[in-house]
Short mmCIF file of C-alpha atoms and ligand atoms in Angstrom, two decimals:
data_model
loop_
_atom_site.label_atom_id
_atom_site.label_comp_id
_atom_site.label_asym_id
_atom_site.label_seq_id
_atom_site.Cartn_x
_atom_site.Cartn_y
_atom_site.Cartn_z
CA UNK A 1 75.04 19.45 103.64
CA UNK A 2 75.74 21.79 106.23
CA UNK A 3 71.85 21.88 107.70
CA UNK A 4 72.41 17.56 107.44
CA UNK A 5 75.61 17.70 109.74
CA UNK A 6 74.15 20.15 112.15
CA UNK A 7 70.76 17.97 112.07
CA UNK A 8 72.62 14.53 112.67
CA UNK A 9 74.89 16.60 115.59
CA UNK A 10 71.96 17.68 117.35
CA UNK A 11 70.18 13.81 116.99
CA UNK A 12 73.28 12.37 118.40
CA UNK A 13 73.44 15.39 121.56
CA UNK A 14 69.89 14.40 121.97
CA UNK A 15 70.59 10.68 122.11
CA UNK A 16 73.64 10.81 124.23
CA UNK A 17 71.74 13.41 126.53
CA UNK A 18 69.21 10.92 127.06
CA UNK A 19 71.24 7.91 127.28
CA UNK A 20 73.08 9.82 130.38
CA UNK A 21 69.55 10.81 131.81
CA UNK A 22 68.55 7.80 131.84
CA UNK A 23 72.30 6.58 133.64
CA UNK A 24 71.36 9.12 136.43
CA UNK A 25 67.81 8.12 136.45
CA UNK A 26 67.21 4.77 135.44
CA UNK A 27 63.54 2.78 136.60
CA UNK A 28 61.83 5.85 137.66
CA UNK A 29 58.72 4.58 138.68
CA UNK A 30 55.57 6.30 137.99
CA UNK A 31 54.90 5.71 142.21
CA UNK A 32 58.22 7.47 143.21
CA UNK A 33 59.88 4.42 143.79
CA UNK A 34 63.27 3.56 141.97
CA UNK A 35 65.74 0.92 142.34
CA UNK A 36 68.94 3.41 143.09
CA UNK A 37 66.77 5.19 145.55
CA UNK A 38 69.86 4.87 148.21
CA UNK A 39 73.22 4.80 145.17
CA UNK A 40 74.88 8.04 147.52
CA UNK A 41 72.59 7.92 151.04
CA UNK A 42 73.61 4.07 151.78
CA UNK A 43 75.36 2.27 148.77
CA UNK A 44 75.77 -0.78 150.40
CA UNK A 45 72.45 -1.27 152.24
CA UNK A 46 71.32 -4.39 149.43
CA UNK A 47 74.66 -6.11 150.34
CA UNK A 48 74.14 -5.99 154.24
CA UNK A 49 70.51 -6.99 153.76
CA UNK A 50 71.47 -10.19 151.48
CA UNK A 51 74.46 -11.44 154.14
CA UNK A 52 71.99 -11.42 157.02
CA UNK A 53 69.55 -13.21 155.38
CA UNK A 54 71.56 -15.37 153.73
CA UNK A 55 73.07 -15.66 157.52
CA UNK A 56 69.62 -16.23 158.81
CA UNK A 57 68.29 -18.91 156.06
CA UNK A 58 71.56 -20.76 156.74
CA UNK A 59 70.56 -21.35 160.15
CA UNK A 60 66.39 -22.38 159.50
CA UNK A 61 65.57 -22.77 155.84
CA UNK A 62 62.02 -21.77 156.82
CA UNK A 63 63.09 -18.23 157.10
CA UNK A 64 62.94 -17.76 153.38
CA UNK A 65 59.40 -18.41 153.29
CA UNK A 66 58.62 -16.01 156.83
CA UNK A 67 60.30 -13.54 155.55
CA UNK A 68 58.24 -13.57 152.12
CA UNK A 69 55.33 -13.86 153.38
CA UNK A 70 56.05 -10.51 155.82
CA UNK A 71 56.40 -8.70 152.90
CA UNK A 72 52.43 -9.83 151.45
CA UNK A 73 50.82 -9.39 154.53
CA UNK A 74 52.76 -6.14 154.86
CA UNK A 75 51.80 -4.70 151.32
CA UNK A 76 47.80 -5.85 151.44
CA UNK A 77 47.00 -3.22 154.46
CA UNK A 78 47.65 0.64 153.83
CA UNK A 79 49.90 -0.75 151.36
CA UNK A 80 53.92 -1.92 151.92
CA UNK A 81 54.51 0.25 155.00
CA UNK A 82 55.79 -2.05 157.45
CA UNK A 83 52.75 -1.26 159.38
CA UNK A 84 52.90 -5.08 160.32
CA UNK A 85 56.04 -4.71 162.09
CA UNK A 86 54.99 -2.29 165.09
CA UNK A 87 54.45 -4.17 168.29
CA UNK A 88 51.50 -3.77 170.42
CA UNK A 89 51.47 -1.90 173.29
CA UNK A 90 49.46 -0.45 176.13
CA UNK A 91 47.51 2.05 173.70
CA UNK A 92 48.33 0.79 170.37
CA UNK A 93 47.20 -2.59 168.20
CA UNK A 94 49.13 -3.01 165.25
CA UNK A 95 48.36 -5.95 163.37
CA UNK A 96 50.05 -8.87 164.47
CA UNK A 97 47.23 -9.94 166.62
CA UNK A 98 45.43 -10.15 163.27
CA UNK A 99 43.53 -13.86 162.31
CA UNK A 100 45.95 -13.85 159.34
CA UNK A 101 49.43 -13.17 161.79
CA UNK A 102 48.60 -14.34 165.18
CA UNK A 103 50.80 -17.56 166.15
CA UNK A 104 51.86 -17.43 162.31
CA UNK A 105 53.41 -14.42 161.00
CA UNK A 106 57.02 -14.96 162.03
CA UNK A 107 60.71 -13.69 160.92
CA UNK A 108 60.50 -10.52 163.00
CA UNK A 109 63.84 -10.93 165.46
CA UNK A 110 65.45 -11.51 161.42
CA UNK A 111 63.95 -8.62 160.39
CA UNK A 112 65.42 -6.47 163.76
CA UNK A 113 68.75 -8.00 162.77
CA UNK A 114 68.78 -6.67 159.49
CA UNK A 115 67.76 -3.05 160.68
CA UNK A 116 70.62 -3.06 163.31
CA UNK A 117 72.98 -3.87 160.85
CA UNK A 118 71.73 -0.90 158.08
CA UNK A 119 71.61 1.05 161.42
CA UNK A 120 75.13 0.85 161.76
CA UNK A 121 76.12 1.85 158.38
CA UNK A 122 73.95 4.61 157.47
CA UNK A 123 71.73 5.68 161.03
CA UNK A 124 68.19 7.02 160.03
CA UNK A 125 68.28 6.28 155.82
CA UNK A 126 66.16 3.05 155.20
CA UNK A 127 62.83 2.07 155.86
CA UNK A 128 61.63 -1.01 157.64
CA UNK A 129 59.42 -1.61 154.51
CA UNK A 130 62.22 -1.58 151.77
CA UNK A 131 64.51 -3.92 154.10
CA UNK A 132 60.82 -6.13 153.85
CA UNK A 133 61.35 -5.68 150.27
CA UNK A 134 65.01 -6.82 149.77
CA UNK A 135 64.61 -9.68 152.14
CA UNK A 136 61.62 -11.31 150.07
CA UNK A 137 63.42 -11.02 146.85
CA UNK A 138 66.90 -12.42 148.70
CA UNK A 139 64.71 -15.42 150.06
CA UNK A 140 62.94 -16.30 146.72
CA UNK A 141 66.47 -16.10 145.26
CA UNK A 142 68.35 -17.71 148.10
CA UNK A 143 65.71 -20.78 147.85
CA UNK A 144 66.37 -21.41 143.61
CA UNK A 145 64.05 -18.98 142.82
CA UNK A 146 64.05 -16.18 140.53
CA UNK A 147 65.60 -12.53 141.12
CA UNK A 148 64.24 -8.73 140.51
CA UNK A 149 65.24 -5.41 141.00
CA UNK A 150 63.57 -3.87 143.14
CA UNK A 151 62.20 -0.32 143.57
CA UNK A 152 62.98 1.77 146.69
CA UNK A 153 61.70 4.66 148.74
CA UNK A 154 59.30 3.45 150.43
CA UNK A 155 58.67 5.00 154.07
CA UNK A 156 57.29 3.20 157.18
CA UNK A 157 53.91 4.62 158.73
CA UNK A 158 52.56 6.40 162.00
CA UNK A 159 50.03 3.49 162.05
CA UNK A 160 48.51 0.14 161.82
CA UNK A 161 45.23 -0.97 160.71
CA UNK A 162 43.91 -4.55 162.48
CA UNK A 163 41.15 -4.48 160.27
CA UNK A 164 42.86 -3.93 157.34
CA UNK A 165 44.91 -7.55 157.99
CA UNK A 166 41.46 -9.40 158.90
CA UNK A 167 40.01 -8.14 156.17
CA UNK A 168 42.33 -7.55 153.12
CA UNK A 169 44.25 -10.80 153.49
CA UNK A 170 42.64 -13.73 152.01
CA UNK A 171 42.05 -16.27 154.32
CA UNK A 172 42.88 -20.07 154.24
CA UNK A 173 39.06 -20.93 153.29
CA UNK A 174 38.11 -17.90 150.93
CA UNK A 175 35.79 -18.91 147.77
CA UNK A 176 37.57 -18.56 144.28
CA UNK A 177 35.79 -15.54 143.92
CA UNK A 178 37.03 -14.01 147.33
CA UNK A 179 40.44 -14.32 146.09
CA UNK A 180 40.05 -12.62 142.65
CA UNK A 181 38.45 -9.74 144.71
CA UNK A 182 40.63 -9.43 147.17
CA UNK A 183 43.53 -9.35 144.99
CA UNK A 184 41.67 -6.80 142.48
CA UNK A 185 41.25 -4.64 144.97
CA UNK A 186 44.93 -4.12 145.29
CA UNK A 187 45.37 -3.54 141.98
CA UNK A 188 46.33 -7.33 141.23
CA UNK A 189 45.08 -9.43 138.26
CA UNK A 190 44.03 -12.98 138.19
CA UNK A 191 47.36 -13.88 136.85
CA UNK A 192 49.31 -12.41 139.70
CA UNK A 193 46.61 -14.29 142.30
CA UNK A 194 48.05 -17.33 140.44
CA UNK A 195 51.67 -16.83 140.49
CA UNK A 196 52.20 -15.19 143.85
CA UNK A 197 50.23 -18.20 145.24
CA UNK A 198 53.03 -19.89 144.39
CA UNK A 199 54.52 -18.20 146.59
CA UNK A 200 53.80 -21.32 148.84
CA UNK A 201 56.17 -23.65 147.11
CA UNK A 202 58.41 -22.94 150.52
CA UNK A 203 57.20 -22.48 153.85
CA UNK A 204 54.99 -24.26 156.32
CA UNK A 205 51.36 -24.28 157.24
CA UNK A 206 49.61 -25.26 160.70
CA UNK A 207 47.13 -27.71 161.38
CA UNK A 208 44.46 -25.29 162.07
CA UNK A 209 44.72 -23.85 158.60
CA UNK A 210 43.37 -26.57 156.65
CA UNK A 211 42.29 -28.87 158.93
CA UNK A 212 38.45 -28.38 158.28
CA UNK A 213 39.01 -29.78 155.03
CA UNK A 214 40.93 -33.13 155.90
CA UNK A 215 36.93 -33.53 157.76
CA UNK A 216 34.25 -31.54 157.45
CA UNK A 217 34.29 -29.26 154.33
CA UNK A 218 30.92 -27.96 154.08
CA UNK A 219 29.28 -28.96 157.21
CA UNK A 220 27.93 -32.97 155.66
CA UNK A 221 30.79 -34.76 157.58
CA UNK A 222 32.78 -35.49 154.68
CA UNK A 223 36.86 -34.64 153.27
CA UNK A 224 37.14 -32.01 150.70
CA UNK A 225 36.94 -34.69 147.64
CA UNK A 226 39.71 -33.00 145.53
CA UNK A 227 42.36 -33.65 147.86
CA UNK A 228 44.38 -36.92 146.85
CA UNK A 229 43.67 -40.18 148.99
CA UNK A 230 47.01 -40.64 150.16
CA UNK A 231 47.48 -37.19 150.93
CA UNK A 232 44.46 -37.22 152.96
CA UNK A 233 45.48 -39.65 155.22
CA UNK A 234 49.31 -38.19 155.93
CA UNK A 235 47.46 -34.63 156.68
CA UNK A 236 44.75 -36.67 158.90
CA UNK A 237 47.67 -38.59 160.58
CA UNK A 238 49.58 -35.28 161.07
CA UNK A 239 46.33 -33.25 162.34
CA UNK A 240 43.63 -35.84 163.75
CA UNK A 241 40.02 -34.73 163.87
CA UNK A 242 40.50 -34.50 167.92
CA UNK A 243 42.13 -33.64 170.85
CA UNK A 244 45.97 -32.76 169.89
CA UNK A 245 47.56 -29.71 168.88
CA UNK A 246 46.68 -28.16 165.89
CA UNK A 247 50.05 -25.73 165.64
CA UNK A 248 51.84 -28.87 164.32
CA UNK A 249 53.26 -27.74 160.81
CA UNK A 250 53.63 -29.09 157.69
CA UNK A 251 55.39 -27.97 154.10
CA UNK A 252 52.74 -26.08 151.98
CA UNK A 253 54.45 -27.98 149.12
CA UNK A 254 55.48 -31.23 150.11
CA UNK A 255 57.40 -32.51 147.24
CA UNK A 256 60.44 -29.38 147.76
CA UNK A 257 59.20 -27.44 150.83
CA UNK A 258 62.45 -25.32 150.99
CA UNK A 259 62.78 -24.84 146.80
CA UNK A 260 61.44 -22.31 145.22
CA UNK A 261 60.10 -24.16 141.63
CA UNK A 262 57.17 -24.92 139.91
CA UNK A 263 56.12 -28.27 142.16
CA UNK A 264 53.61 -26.22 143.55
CA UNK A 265 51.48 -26.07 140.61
CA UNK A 266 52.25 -29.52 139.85
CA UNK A 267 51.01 -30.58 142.99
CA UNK A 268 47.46 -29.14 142.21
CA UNK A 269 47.35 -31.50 139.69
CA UNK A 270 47.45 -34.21 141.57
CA UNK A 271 45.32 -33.12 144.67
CA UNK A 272 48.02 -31.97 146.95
CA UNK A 273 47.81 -28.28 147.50
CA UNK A 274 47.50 -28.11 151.03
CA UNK A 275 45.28 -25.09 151.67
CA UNK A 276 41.37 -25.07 149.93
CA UNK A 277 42.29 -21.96 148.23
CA UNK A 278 45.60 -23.23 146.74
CA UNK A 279 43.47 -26.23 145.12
CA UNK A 280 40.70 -24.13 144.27
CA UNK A 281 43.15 -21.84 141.75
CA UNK A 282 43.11 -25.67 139.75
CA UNK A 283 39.76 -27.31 140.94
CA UNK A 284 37.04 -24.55 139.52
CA UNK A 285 35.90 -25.41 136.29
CA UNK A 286 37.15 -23.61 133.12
CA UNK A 287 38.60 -20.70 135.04
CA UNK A 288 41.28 -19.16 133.92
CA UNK A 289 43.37 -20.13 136.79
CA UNK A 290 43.40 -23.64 136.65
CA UNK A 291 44.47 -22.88 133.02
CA UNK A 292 47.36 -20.96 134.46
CA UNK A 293 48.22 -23.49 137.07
CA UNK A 294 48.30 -25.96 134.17
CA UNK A 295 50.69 -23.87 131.87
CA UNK A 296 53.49 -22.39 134.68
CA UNK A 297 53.37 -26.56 135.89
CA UNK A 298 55.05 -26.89 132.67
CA UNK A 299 57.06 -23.63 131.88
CA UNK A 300 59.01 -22.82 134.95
CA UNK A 301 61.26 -19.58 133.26
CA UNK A 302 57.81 -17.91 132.73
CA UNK A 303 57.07 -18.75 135.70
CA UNK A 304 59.82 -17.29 137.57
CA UNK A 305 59.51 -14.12 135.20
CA UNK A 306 56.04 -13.34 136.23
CA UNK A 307 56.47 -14.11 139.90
CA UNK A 308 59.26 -11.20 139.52
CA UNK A 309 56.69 -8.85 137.48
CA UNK A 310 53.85 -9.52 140.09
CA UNK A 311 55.43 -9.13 143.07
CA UNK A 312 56.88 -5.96 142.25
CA UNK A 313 53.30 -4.97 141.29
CA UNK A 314 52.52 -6.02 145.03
CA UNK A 315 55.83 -4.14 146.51
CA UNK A 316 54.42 -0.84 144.59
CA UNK A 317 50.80 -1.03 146.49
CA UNK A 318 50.10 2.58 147.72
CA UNK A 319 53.88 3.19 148.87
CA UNK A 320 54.30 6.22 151.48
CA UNK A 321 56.41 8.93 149.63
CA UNK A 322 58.25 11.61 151.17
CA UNK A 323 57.26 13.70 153.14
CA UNK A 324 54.80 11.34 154.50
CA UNK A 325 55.82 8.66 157.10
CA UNK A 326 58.90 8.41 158.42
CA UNK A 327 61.84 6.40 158.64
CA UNK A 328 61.92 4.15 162.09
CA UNK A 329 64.64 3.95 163.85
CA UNK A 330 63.48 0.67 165.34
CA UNK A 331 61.27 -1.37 163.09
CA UNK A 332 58.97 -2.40 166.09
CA UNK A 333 58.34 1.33 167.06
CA UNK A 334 56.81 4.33 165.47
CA UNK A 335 59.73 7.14 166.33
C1 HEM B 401 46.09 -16.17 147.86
C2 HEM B 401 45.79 -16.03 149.11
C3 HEM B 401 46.64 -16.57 150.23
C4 HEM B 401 46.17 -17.23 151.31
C5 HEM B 401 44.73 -17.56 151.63
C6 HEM B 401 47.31 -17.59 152.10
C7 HEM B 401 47.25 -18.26 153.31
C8 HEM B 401 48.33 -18.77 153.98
C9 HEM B 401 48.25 -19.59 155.15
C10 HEM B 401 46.96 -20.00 155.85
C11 HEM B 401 49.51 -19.95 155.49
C12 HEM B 401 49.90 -20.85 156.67
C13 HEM B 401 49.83 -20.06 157.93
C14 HEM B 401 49.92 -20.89 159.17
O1 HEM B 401 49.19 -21.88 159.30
O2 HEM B 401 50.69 -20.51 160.07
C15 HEM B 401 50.40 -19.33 154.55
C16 HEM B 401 51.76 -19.45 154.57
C17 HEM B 401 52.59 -18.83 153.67
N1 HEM B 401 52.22 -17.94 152.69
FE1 HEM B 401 50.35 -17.57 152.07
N2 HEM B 401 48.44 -17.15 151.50
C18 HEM B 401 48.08 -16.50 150.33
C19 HEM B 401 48.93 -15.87 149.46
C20 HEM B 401 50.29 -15.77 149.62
C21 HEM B 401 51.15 -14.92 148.85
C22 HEM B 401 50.68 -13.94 147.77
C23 HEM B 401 52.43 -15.12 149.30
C24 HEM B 401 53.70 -14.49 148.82
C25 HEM B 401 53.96 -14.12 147.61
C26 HEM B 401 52.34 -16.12 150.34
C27 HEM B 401 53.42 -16.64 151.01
C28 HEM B 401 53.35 -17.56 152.03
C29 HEM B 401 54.49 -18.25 152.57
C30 HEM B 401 55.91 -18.15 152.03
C31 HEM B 401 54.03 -19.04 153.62
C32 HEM B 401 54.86 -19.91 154.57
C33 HEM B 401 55.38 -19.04 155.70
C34 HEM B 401 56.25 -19.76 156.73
O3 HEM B 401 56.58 -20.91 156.57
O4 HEM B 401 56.59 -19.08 157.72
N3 HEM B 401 51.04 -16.45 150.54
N4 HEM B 401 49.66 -18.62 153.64
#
């Protein structure tokens, strides 16, 4: 009886032992990254993130989308560093000058506004590439889309890598087998290629980035014949084959371009995914993404659920731990 009482004791010491471990601890990634990362050094810094976003989005809806799409082009060189935040200088090219960023990658002066205001209330803590972090869940959720938690620590690096963004970011013409690559070789599956291409059910694309399609796909003269007639024409109004400017912008999902929701696999139903390699996840035969695109069209709570387990995959890409990197002081400048 005796050895039973001192047996069920110890069980529940060991239970409530690891119950408060895991209250001290809790999501201790396998990466180093964990979502309480900065509970004592700046206990607030997720709250003054969210209000200038929120702040920012308020003012130009597109924001939501920039901002997102900072934190993917951020992630897919040297991993999420903020490496795509350092400005050029006289003996430095960081990577906005990139295909993939030049004239497009924007958000940056919301991004500066952010880091003043964690500045202010705890100098020298967080990194540039967390605050990217934050502000990409805070925009998906901001814009009806679904929430995470998401894992901190990262630090910001000594470096950028041009290369890296012209060559690890998929461009607006890859093949479907580009894309799978690509992805795989950040440690991303054909399901997360899928879902965090939905990532462009907000935001705005540019002429230039699909325009050889609305033409001259594959060099005979003619439209890409998946996209929808009508569709086709609007795009050819908006971006004519000559002569104008082709920075003029249009929603990458047309039917809600400032809601985050599941349209954007419905429209690759129908022909009208704006970019070839949004159409292409639904257009090549029997692959298992247009099988996707057909089942999140029609379950939007898995959808969201994934899209919260696959960008987190992206957001741990090759993180800089402690001691390397640093924290910047200004997000634009290596200290
Ligand atoms: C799969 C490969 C991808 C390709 C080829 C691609 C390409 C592009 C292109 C060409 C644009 C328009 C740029 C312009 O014309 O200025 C764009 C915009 C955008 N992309 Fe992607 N993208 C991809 C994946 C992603 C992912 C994974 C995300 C985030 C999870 C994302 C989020 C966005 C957003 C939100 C915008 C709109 C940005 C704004 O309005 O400022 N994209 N993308």
């Amino acid at each position: 009886m005796g050895q039973m009482e001192n047996t069920s004791t110890s069980l529940v010491l060991m239970l409530v032992g690891s119950a408060l471990m895991l209250w001290f601890h809790p999501i201790q990634a396998q990466n180093g990254l964990f979502h309480d990362y900065y509970a004592k050094s700046c206990p607030k810094v997720e709250a003054i993130i969210q209000s200038v976003v929120a702040k920012a989005v308020k003012k130009e809806a597109r924001i939501a989308a920039s901002l997102l799409r900072l934190h993917f082009h951020d992630c897919f060189v040297k991993g999420c560093d903020a490496s795509l935040l350092l400005d050029d200088t006289s003996n430095f090219t960081g990577e906005k000058t990139a295909n993939p960023n030049r004239n497009s990658a924007r958000g940056f002066n919301v991004v500066d506004n952010i880091k003043s205001a964690v500045e202010k209330a705890c100098p020298g803590v967080v990194s540039c590439a967390d605050i990217l972090a934050v502000a990409a869940r805070d925009s998906v959720l901001i814009s009806g889309g679904p929430s995470w938690v998401v894992p901190l620590g990262r630090r910001d690096s000594r470096g950028a890598s041009i290369q890296g963004a012209n060559n690890n970011i998929p461009q607006p013409n890859s093949t479907h087998q580009t894309l799978e690559t690509k992805f795989k070789l950040k440690g991303l599956n054909v399901v997360d290629l899928v879902v965090l291409s939905a990532g462009h059910t907000i935001g705005l694309s540019r002429c230039t980035s699909f325009k050889q399609r609305l033409y001259n796909l594959t060099g005979n003269g003619k439209p890409d014949p998946t996209v929808d007639q009508g569709y086709l024409k609007q795009l050819r109004t908006l971006c004519p084959q000559t002569g104008t400017d082709d920075n003029q912008t249009t929603p990458l999902d047309p039917v809600s371009p400032t809601k985050f929701d599941t349209n954007y696999f419905k429209n690759l139903e129908v022909g009208r995914g704006l970019l070839i390699t949004d159409e292409i996840l639904y257009t090549t035969k029997g692959s298992e993404t247009a099988a996707l695109v057909k089942f999140y069209a029609r379950h939007s709570q898995a959808f969201f659920q994934q899209f919260a387990k696959s960008i987190i995959k992206m957001g741990n890409i090759t993180p800089l731990i402690k001691p390397r990197g640093e924290i910047r002081k200004n997000c634009r400048k290596m200290n």
